[in-house]
PDB file of C-alpha atoms in Angstrom:
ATOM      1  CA  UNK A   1      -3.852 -21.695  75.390  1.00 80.00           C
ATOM      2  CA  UNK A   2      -5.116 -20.728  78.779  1.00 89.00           C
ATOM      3  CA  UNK A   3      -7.419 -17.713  79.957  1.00 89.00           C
ATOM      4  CA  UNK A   4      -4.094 -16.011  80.977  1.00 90.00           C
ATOM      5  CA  UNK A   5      -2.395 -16.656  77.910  1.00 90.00           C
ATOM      6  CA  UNK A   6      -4.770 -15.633  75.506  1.00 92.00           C
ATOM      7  CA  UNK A   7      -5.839 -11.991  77.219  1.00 91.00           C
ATOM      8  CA  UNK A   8      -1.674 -11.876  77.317  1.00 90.00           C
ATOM      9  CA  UNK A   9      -2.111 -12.198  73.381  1.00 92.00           C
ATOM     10  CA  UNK A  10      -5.032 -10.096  73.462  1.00 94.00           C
ATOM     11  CA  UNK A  11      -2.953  -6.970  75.454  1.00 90.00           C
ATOM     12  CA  UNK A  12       0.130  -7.507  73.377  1.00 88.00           C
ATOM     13  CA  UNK A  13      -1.725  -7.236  69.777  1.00 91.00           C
ATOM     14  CA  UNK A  14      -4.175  -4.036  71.377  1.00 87.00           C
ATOM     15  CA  UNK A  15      -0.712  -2.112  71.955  1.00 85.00           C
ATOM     16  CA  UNK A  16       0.990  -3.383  69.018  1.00 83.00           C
ATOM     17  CA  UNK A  17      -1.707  -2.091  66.402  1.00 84.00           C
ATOM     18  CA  UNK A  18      -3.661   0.371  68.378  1.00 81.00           C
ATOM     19  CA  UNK A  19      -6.951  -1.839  68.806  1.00 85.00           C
ATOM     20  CA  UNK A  20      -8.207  -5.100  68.661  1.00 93.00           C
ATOM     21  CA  UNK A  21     -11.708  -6.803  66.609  1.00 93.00           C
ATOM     22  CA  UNK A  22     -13.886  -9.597  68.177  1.00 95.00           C
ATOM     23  CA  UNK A  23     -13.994 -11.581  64.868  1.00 94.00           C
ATOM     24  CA  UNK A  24     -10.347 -11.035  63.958  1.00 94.00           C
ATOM     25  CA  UNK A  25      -9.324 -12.450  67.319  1.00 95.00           C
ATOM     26  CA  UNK A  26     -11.174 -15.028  67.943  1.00 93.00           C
ATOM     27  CA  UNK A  27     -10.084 -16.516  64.306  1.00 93.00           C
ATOM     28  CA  UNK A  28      -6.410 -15.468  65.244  1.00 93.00           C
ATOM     29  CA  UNK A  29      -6.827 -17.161  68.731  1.00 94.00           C
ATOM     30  CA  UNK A  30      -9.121 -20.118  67.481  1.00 93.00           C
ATOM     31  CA  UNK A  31     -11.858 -19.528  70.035  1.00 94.00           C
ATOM     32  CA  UNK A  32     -15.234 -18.468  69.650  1.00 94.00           C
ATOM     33  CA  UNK A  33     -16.224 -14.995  69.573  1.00 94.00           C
ATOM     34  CA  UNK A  34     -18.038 -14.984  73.126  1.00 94.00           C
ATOM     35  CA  UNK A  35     -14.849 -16.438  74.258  1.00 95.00           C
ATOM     36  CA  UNK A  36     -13.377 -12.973  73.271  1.00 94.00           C
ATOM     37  CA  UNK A  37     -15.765 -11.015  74.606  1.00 93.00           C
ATOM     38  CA  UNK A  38     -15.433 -12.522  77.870  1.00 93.00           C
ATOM     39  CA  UNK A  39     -11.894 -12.130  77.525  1.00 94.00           C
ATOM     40  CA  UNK A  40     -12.169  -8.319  76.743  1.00 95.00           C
ATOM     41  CA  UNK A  41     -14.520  -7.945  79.391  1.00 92.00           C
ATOM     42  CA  UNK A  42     -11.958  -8.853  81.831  1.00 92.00           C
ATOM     43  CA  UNK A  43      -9.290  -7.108  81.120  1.00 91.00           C
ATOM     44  CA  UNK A  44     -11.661  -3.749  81.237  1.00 87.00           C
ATOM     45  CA  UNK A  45     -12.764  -4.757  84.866  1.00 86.00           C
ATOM     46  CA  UNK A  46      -8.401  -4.761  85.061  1.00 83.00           C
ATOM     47  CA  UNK A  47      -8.165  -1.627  83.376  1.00 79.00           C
ATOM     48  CA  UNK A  48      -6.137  -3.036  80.853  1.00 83.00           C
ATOM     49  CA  UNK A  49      -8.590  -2.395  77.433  1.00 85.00           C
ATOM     50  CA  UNK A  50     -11.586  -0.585  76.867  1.00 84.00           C
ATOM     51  CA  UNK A  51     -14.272  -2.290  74.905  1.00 88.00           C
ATOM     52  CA  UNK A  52     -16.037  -0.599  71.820  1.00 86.00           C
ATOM     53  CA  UNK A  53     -19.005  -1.326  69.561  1.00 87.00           C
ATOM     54  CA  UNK A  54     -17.338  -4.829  67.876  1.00 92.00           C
ATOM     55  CA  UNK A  55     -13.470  -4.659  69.564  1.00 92.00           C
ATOM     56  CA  UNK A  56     -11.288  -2.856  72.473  1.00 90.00           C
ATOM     57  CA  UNK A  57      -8.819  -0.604  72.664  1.00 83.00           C
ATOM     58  CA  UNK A  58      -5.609  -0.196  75.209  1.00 85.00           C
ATOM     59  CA  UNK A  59      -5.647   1.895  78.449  1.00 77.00           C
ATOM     60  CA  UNK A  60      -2.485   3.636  78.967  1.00 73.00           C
ATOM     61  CA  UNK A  61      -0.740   2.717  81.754  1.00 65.00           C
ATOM     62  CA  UNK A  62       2.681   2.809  83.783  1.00 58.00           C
ATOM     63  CA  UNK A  63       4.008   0.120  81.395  1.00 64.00           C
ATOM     64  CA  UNK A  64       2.300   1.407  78.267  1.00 69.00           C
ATOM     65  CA  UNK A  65       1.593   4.792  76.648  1.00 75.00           C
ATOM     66  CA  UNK A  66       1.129   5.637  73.107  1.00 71.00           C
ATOM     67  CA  UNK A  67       3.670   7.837  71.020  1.00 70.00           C
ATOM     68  CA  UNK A  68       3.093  11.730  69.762  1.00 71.00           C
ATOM     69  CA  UNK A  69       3.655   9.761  66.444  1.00 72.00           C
ATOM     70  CA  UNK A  70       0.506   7.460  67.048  1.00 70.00           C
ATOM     71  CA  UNK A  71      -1.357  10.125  68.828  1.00 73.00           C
ATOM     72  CA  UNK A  72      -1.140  12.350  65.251  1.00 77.00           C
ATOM     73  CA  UNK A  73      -3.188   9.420  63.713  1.00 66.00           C
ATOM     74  CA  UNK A  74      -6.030   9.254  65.468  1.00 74.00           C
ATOM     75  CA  UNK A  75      -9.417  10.938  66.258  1.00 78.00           C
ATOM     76  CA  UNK A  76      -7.795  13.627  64.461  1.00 89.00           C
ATOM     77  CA  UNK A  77     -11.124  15.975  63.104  1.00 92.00           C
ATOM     78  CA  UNK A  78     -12.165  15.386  66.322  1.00 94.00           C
ATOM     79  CA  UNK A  79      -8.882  16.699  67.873  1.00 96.00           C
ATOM     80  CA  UNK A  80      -9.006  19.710  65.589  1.00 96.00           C
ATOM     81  CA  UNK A  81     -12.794  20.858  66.734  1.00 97.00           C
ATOM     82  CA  UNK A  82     -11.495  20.227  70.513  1.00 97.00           C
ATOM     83  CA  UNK A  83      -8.547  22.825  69.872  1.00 97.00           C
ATOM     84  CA  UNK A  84     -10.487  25.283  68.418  1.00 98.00           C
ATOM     85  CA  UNK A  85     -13.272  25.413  70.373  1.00 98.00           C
ATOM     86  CA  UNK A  86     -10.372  25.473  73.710  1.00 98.00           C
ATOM     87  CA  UNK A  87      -8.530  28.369  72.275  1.00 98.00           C
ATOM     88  CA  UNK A  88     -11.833  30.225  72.122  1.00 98.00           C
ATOM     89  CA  UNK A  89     -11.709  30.114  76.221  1.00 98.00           C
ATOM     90  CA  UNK A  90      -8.499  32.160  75.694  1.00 98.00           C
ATOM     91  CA  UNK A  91     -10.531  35.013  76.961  1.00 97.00           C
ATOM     92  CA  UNK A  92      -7.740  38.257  78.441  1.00 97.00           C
ATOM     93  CA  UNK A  93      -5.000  35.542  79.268  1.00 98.00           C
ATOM     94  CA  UNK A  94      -1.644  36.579  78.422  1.00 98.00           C
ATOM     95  CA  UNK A  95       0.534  34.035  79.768  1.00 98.00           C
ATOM     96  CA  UNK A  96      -0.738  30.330  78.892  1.00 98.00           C
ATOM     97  CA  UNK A  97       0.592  27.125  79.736  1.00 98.00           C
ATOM     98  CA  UNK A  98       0.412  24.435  77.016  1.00 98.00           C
ATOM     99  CA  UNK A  99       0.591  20.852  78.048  1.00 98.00           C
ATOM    100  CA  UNK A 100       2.887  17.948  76.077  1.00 96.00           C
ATOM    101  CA  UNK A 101       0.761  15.953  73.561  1.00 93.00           C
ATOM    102  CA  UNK A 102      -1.322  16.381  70.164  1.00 94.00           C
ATOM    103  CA  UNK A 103      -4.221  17.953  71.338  1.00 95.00           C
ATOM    104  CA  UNK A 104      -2.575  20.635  73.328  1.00 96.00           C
ATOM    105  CA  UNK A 105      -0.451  21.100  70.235  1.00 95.00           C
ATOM    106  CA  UNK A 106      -3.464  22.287  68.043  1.00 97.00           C
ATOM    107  CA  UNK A 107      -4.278  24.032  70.678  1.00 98.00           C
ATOM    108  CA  UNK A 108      -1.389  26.529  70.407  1.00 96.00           C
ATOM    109  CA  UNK A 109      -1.485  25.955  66.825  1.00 95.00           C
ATOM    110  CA  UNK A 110      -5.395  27.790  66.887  1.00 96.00           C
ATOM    111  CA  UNK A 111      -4.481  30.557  70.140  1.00 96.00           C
ATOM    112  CA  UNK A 112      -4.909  33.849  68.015  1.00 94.00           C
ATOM    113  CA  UNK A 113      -1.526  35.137  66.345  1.00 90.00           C
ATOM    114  CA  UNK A 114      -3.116  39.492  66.445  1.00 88.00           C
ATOM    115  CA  UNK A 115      -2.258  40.302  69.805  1.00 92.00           C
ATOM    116  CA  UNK A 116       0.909  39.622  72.250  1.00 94.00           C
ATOM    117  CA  UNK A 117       0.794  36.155  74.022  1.00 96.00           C
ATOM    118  CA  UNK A 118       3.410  33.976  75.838  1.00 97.00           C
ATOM    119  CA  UNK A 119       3.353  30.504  75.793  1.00 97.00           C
ATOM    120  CA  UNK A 120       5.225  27.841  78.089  1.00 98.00           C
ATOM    121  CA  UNK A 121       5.503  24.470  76.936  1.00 98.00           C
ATOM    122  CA  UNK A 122       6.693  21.366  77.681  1.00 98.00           C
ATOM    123  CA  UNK A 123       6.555  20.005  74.041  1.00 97.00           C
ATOM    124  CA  UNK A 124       9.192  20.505  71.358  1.00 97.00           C
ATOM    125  CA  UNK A 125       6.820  19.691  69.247  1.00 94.00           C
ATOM    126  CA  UNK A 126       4.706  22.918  70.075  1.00 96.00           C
ATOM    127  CA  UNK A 127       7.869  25.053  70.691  1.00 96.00           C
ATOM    128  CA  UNK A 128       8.897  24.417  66.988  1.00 94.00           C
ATOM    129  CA  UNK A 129       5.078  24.994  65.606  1.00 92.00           C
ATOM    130  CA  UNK A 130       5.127  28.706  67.107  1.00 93.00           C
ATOM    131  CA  UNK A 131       8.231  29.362  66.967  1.00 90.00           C
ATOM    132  CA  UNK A 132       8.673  29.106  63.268  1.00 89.00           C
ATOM    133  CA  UNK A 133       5.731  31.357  62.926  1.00 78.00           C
ATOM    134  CA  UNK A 134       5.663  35.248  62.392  1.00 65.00           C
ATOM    135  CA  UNK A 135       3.695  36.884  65.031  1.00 81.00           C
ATOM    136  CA  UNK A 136       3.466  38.416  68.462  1.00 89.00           C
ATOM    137  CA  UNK A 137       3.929  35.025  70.377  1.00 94.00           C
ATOM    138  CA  UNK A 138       6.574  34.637  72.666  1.00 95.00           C
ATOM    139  CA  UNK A 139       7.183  30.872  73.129  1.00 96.00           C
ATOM    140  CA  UNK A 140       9.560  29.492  76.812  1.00 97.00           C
ATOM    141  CA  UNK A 141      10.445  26.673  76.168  1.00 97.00           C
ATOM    142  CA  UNK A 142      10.701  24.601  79.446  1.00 98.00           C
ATOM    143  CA  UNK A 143      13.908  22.609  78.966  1.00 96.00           C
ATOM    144  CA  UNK A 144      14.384  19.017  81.503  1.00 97.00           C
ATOM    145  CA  UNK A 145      14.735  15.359  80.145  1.00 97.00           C
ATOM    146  CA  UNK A 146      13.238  14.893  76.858  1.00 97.00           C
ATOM    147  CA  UNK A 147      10.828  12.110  76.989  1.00 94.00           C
ATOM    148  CA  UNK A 148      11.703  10.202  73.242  1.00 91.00           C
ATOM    149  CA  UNK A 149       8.036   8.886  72.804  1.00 87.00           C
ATOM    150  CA  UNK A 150       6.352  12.017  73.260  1.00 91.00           C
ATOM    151  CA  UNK A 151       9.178  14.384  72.881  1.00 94.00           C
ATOM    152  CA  UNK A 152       8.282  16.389  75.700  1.00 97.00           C
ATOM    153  CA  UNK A 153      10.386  17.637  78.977  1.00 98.00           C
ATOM    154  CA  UNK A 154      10.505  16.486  82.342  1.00 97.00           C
ATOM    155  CA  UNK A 155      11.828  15.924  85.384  1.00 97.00           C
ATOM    156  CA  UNK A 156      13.103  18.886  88.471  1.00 97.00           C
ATOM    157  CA  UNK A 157      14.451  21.069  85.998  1.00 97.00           C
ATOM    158  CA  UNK A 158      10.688  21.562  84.354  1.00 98.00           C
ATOM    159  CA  UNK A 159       9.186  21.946  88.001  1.00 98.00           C
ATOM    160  CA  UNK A 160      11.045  24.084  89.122  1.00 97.00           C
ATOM    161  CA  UNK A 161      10.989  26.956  86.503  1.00 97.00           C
ATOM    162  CA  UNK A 162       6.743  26.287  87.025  1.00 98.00           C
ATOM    163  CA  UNK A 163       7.246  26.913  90.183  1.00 97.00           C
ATOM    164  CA  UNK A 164       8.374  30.577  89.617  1.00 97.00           C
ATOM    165  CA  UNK A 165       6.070  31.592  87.114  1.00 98.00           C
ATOM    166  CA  UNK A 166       2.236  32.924  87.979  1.00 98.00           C
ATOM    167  CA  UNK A 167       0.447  31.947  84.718  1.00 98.00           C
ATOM    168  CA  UNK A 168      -3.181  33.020  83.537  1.00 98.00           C
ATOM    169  CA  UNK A 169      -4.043  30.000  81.588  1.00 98.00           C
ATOM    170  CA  UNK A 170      -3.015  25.896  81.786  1.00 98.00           C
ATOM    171  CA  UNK A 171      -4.101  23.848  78.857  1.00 98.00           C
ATOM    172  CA  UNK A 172      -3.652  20.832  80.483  1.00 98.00           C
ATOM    173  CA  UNK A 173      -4.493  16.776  78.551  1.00 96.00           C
ATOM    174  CA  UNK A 174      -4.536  13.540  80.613  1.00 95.00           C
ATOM    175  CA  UNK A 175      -4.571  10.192  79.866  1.00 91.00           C
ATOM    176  CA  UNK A 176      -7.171   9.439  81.278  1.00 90.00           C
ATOM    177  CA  UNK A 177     -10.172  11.443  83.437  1.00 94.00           C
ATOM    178  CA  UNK A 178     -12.953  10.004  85.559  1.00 94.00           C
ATOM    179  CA  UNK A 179     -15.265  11.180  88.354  1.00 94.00           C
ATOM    180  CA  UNK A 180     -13.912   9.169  90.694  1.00 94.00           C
ATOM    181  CA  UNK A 181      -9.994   9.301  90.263  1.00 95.00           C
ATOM    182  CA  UNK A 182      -9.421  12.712  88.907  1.00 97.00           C
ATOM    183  CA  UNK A 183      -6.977  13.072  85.885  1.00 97.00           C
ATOM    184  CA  UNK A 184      -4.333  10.577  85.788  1.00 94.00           C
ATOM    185  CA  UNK A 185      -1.212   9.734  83.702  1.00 93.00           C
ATOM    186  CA  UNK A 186       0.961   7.245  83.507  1.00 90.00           C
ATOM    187  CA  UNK A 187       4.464   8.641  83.965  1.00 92.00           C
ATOM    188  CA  UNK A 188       5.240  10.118  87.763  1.00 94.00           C
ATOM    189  CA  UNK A 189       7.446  12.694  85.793  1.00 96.00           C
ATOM    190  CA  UNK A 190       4.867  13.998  83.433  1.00 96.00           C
ATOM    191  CA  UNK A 191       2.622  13.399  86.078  1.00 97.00           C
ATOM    192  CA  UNK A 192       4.440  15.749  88.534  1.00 98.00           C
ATOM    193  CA  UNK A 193       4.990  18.679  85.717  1.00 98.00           C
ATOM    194  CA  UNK A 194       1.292  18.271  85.174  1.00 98.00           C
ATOM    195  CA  UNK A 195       0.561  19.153  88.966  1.00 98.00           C
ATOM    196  CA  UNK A 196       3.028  21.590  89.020  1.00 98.00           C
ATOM    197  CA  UNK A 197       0.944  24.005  85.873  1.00 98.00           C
ATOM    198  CA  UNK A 198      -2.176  23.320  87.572  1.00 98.00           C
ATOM    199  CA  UNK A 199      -0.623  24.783  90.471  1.00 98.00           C
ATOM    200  CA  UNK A 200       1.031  27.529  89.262  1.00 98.00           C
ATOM    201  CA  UNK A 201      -1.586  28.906  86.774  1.00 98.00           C
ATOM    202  CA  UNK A 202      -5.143  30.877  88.097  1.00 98.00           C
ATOM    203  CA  UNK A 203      -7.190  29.070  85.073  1.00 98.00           C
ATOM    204  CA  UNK A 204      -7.312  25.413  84.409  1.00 98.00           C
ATOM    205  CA  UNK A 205      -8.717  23.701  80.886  1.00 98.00           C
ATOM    206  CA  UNK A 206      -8.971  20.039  80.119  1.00 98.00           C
ATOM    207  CA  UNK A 207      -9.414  19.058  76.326  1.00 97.00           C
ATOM    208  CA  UNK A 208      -9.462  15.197  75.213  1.00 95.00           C
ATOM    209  CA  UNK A 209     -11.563  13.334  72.918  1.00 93.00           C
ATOM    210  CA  UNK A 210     -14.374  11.085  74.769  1.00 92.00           C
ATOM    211  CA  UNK A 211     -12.290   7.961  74.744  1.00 85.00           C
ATOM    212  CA  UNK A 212     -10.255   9.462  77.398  1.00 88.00           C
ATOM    213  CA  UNK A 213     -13.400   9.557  79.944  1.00 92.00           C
ATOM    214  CA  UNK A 214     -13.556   6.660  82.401  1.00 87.00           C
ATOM    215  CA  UNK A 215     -10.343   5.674  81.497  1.00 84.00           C
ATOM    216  CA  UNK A 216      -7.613   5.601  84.813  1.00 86.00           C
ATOM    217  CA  UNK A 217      -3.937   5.597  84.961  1.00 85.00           C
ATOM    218  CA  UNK A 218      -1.151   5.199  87.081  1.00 87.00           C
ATOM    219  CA  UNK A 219      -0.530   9.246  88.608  1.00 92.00           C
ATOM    220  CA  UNK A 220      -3.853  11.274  89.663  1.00 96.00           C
ATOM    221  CA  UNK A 221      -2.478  14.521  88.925  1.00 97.00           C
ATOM    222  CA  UNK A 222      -5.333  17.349  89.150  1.00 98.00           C
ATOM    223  CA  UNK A 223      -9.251  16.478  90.167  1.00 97.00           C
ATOM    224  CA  UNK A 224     -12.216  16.942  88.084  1.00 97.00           C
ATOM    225  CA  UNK A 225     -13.121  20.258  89.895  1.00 96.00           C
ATOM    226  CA  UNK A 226      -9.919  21.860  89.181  1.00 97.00           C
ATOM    227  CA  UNK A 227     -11.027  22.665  86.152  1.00 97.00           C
ATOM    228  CA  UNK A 228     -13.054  25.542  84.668  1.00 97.00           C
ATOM    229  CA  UNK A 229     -13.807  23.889  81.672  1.00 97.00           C
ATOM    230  CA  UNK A 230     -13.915  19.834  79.955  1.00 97.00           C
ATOM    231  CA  UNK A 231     -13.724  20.160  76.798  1.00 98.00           C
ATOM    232  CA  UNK A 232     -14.046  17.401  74.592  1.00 97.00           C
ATOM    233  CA  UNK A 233     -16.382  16.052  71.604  1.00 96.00           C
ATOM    234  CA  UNK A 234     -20.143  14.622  71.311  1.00 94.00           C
ATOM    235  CA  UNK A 235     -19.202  11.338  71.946  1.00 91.00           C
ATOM    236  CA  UNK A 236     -18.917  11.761  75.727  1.00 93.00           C
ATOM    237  CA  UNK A 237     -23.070  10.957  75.905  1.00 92.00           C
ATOM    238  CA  UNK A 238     -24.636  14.097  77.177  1.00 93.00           C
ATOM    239  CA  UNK A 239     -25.679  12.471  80.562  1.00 94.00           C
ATOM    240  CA  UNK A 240     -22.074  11.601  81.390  1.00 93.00           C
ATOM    241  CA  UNK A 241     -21.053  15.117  80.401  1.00 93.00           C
ATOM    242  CA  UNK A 242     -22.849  16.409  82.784  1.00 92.00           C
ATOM    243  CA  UNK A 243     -22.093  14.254  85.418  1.00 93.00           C
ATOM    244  CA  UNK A 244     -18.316  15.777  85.149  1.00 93.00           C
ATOM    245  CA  UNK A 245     -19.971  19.301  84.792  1.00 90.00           C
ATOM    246  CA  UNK A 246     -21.231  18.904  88.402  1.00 86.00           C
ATOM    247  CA  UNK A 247     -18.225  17.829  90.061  1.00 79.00           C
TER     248      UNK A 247
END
């Protein structure tokens, strides 16, 4: 097996399962463990995997991108603290914007249920959540193409009702945020709806666990200093989270 071939195996197994160990591929691959790691270190420099402590995990791309149903599985105490502690930058917003994806989702799920809010959303996911619940929240649902992996709307139809709204608040996720390229995502349709909250709301706030940092997609939707607030959790090392604070 060649070079190419076996970072082709390597890619294919990463999306498959969600990650990939040094010692579990190189006996899968029959190469030495060094071999892997050179391997792995490679495909970072090509954006393709990002290497942990012992193994890698997939970047999300324009020809890969994790489900909601994966997303629901992972990092998810760490997703829950990032929600709460975003919904505490409510602050007076009444109209809030809540981006497709998990994280977003407990967002909404924590936004305080005492006082009148309205939420638009592109994610059936969080329409359902608050609208099955008995409070003061009004929830638009933004209705375009439903994306089946993330079940979330796209498309003209999504921009253009943004496009008429003036909202207080955007909770907004990526897939991936770095100092250099901004917030990306791999999809030009999510992409696109993405640009079109920032634009149309007077607040902006990024939550993501720390594995998104340094990690770049395909669309550069929004820059670093669009935001008024990164929120994420303490394993974004405090030197790097300050290097985004400044930008």
């Amino acid at each position: 097996m060649s070079a190419e071939e076996r970072q082709r195996e390597i890619v294919s197994t990463a999306r498959r399962a969600g990650s990939v160990d040094v010692t579990a591929l190189a006996s899968t691959l029959g190469v030495a463990k060094e071999t892997v790691r050179r391997d792995l270190r490679a495909l970072e420099n090509h954006g393709l995997v990002r290497r942990t402590h012992g193994g890698a995990y997939p970047v999300e791309s324009a020809g890969f991108e994790t489900t909601l149903a994966y997303r629901t599985t992972m990092n998810v105490p760490e997703k829950r603290r990032i929600a709460a502690a975003a919904a505490d930058l409510l602050g007076d917003a009444e109209t809030v914007f809540v981006d497709e994806g998990f994280t977003p989702q407990l967002i909404a799920e924590a936004l305080p249920t005492d006082r009148p809010l309205t939420v638009l959303t592109t994610s059936l996911a969080t329409a359902k959540t608050l609208g099955e619940g008995a409070n003061d929240t009004t929830v638009l649902l933004l209705g375009g193409r439903v994306r089946p992996g993330t079940l979330a709307t796209v498309d003209h139809w999504v921009t253009r009702m943004l496009s008429g709204f003036v909202i207080d608040l955007a909770y907004i996720g990526a897939n991936g945020i770095s100092r250099e390229h901004g917030l990306t995502t791999p999809d030009p349709a999510v992409g696109e709806v993405k640009s079109q909250a920032v634009r149309a709301a007077r607040r902006h706030v990024f939550a993501g666990v720390h594995t998104k940092f340094g990690a770049v997609s395909f669309c550069r939707f929004a820059h670093v200093g669009d935001f008024e607030a990164i929120v994420t959790d303490t394993g974004l090392p405090a030197a790097e989270a300050h290097r985004y604070s400044l930008q």
